[in-house]
XYZ file of C-alpha atoms in Angstrom:
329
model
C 76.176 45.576 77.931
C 78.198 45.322 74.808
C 81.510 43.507 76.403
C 78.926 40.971 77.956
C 77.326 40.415 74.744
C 80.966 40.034 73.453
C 81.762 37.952 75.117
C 78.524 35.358 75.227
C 78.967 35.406 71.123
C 82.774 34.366 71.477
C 81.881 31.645 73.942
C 79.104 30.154 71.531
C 81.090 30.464 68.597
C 83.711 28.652 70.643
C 81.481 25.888 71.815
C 80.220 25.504 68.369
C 83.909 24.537 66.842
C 84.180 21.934 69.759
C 81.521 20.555 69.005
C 81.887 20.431 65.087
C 85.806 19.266 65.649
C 84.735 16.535 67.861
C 81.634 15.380 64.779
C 84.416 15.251 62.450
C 84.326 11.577 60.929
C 87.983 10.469 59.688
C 88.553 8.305 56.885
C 91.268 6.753 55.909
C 92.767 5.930 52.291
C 93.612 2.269 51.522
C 94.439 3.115 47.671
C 97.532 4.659 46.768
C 96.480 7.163 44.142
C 92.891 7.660 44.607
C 91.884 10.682 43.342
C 90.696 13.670 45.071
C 87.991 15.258 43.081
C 86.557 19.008 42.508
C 82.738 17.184 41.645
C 81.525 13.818 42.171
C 81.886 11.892 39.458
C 85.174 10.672 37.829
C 85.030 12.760 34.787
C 85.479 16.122 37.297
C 88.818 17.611 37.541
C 90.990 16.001 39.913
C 92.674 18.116 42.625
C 95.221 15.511 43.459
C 96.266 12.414 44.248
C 96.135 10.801 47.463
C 98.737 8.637 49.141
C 98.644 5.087 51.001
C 97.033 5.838 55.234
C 96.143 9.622 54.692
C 93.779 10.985 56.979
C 90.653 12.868 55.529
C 87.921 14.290 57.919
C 84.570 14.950 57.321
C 81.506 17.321 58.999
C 78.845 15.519 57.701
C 77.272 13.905 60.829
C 75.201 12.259 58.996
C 76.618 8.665 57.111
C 76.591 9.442 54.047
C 75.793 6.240 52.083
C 76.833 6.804 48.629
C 79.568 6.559 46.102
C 81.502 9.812 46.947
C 82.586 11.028 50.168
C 83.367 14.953 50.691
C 86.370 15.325 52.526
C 89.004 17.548 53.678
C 92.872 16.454 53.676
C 95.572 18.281 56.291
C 96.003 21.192 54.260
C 92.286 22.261 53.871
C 91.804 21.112 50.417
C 87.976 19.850 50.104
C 86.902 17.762 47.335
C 85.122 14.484 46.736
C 86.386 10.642 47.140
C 85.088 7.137 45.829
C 84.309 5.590 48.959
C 85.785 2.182 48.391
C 89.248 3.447 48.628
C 88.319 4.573 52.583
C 87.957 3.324 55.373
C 85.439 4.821 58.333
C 87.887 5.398 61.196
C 86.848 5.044 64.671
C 83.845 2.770 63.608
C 86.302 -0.439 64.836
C 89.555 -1.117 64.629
C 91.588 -0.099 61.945
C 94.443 -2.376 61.982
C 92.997 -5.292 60.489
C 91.583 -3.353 57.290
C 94.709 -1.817 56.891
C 96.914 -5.076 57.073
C 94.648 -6.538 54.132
C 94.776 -3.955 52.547
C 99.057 -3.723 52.049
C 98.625 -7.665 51.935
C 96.450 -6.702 48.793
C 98.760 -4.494 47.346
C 102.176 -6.460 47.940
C 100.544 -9.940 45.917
C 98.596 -8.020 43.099
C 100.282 -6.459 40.235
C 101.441 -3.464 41.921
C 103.455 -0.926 40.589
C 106.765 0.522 42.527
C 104.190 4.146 43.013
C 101.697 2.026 45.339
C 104.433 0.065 46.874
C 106.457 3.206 47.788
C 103.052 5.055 49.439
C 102.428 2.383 51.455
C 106.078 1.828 52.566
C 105.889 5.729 53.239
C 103.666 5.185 55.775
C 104.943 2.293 57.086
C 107.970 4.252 57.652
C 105.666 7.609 59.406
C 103.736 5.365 61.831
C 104.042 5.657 65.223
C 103.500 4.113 68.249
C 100.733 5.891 70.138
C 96.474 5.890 70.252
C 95.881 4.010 67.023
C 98.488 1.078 66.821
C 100.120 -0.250 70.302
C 102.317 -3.269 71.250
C 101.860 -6.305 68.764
C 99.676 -4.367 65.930
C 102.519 -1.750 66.058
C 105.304 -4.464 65.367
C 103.377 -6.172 63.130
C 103.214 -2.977 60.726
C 106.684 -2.327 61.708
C 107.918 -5.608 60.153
C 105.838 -5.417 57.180
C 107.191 -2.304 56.560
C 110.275 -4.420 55.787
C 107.885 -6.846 53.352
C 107.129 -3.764 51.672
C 110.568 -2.884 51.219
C 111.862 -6.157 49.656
C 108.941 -5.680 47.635
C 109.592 -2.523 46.398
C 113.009 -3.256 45.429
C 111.740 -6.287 43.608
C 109.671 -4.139 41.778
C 112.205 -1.478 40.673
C 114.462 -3.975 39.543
C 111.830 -6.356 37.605
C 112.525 -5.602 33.435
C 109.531 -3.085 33.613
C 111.151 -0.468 35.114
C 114.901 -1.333 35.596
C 116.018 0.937 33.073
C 114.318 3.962 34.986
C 114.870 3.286 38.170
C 118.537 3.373 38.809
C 118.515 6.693 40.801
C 115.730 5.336 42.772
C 117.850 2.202 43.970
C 120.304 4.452 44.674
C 118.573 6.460 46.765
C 117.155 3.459 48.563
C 120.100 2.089 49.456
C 121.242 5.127 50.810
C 118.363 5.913 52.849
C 117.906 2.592 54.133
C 121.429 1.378 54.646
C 121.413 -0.797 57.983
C 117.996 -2.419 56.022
C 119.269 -2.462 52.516
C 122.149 -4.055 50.882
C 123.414 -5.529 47.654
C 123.509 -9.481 46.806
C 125.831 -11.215 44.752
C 125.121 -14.642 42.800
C 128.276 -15.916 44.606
C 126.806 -15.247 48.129
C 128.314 -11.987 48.544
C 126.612 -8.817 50.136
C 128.156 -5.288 49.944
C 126.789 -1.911 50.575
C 126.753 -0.257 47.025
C 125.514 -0.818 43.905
C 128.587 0.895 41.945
C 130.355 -2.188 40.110
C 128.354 -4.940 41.170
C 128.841 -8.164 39.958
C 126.233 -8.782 37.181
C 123.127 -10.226 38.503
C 123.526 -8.968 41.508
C 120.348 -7.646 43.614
C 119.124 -5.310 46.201
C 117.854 -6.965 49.087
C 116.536 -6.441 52.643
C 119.266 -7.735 54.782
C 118.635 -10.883 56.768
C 119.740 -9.759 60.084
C 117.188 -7.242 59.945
C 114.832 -9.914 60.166
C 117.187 -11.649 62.617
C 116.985 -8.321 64.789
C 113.222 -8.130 65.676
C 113.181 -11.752 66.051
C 115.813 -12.341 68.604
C 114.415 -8.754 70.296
C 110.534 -10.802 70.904
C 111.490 -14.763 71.448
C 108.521 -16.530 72.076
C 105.970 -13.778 70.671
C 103.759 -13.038 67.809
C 105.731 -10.643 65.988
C 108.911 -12.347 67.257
C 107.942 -15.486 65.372
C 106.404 -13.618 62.377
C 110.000 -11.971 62.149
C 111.524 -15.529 62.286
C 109.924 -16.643 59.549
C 110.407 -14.128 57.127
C 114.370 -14.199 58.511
C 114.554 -17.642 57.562
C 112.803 -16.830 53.929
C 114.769 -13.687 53.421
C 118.057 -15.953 54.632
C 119.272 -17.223 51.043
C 119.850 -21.273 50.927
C 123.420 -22.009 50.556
C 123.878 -24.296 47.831
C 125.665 -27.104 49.500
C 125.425 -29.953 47.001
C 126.303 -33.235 49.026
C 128.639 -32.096 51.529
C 126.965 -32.171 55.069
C 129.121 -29.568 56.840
C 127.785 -27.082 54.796
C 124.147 -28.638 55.180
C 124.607 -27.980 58.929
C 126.089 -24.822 58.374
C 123.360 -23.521 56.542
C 120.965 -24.995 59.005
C 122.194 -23.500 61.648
C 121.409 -20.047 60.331
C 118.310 -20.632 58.687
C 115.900 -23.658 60.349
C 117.486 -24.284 63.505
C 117.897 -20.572 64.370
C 114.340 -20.326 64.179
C 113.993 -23.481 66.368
C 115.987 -22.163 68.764
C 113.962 -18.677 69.203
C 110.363 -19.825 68.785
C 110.632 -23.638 69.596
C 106.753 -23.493 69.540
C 106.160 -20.937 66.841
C 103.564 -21.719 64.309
C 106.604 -22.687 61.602
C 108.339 -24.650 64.118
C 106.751 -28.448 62.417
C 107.365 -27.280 58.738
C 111.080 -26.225 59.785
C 111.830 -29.074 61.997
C 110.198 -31.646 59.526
C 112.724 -29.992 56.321
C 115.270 -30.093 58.762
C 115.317 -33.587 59.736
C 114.609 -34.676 56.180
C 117.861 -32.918 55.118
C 119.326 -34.656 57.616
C 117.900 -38.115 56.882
C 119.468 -37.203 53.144
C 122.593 -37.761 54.132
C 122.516 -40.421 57.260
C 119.839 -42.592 55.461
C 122.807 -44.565 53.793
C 126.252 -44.814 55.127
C 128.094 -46.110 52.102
C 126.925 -43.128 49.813
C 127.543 -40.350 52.883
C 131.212 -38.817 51.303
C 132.048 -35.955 53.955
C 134.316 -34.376 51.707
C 134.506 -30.687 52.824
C 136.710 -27.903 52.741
C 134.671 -26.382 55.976
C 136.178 -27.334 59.351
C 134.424 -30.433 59.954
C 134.939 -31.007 63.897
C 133.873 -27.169 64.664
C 130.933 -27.677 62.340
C 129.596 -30.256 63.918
C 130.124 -29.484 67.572
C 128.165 -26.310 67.197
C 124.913 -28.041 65.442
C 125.133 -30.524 68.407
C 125.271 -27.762 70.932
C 122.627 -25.963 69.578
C 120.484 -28.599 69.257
C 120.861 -29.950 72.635
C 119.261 -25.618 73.677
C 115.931 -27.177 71.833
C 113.178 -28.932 73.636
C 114.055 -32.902 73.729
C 111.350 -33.226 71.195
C 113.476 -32.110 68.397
C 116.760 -33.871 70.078
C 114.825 -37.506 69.047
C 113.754 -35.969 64.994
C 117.488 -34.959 64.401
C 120.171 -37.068 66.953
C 120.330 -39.940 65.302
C 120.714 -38.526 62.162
C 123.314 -36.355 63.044
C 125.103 -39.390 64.685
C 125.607 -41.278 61.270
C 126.828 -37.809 60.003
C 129.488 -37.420 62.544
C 130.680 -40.826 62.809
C 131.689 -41.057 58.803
C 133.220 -37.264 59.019
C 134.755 -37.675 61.960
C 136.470 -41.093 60.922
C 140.780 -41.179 61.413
């Protein structure tokens, strides 16, 4: 009689945390730094801080509509919350509130603490049951935004003088990401005597990377378009081989991979304009170059003639004038 009895409590006490683990509500924390509270009200003592996508559950089944939530982090730590820093998981999808919310961060006046939560978690994601396919790239290549970001923001007069170890340690977790850019065009892979004025930077080709891994996709052409922005402009003054040159691995690069992407009419319109700069008038085009200039030339035509024909009647006749004068015996 007493085993049976036993046993009937264990199996209700067992139903009973199934059930109560299945009511838990999650929440999740869209601002770095939100404090964790023993009472609530702000004036309480503050338990800790709370970092950029943490999870925090809740066994209230009821919705509590107020300004404090009381939730429970990983560890078992219970306090209260301002509700405007969460986010109701579960209720809909989550990726869209979370994008705006690191789109928030990266254009206010955030500080490198925020910047480095949210590329901490940017870094932790997986993908599994809450982001798949596209939403999981899309986070995946902000996660380098975030990063260029952050460096910016380590390096702005603020906080240079502190942050030194901090670069460092960037750089040398993130070096296939990360790398160091010169005023004269140069990139190299420590900060240790580096030309003044030089700058840490997400590298291009990481850009470059996930773009040319999804042609003709979303994230692919997001990826593009950041590659070209990220791609510094070589400063070419009026010689045209190193217009084309630079083209090449900037605009028409991202022609080439997303010849219908939603940038494709801004870059082929600046293209062809930087084009018409130099074919507009013959007598002013001066093809003085120290670049190869029947290389140069061969492979913009070739490339251009991979685009749609479209693009082949914006920038031929363009690059006709500009091959004829270099190209002259």
């Amino acid at each position: 009689m007493y085993l049976r009895r036993l046993v009937y409590l264990i199996l209700i006490a067992t139903c009973t945390f199934s059930i109560s683990a299945q009511g838990r509500k999650q929440y999740i924390v869209l601002d770095p730094g939100t404090e964790l509270y023993l009472f609530p009200e702000k004036k309480s003592e503050v338990l800790r801080k709370l970092s950029f996508g943490e999870i925090l559950s809740s066994e209230n089944q009821k919705e509590a509509d107020s300004k404090f939530q009381l939730l429970t982090d990983k560890d078992g730590l219970t306090g209260w919350v301002d509700s405007r820093a969460l986010f109701r998981m579960g209720s809909k999808g989550s990726y869209p509130v979370i994008t705006k919310a690191i789109e928030k961060l990266l254009y206010q006046d955030s500080g490198p603490n925020e910047l480095e939560s949210v590329f901490t978690y940017l870094t932790k994601i997986e993908e599994g049951p809450i982001f798949q396919g596209n939403e999981y790239l899309f986070l995946k290549i902000r996660r380098l935004v975030v990063l260029q970001r952050y460096s910016e923001v380590l390096q702005s007069p603020e906080y240079r003088s502190k942050s030194r170890q901090k670069l460092e340690d960037l750089l040398k977790n993130n070096p296939t990401e990360l790398a160091v850019y010169s005023k004269t065009g140069n990139w190299t892979d420590t900060l240790s005597n580096a030309p003044e004025g030089s700058k840490l930077k997400v590298r291009p080709e990481t850009f470059w990377k996930v773009a040319e891994a999804y042609p003709n996709s979303k994230p692919g052409d997001f990826a593009a378009y950041l590659a070209v922005k990220y791609t510094p402009e070589i400063r070419c003054g009026r010689d045209p081989i190193c217009v084309l040159q630079d083209e090449e691995n900037r605009r028409l690069k991202y022609l080439l991979l997303q010849p219908n992407g939603n940038y494709a009419p801004i870059f082929s319109t600046h293209l062809e304009k930087r084009l018409l700069h130099f074919s507009k008038d013959k007598e002013t085009l001066v093809c003085d170059t120290k670049l190869p200039k029947e290389s140069g030339l061969k492979n913009f035509r070739n490339k251009v003639q991979e685009l749609p024909s479209r693009y082949g009647k914006k920038f031929y006749s363009k690059l006709k004038v500009i091959e004829e004068e270099c190209l002259k015996k």
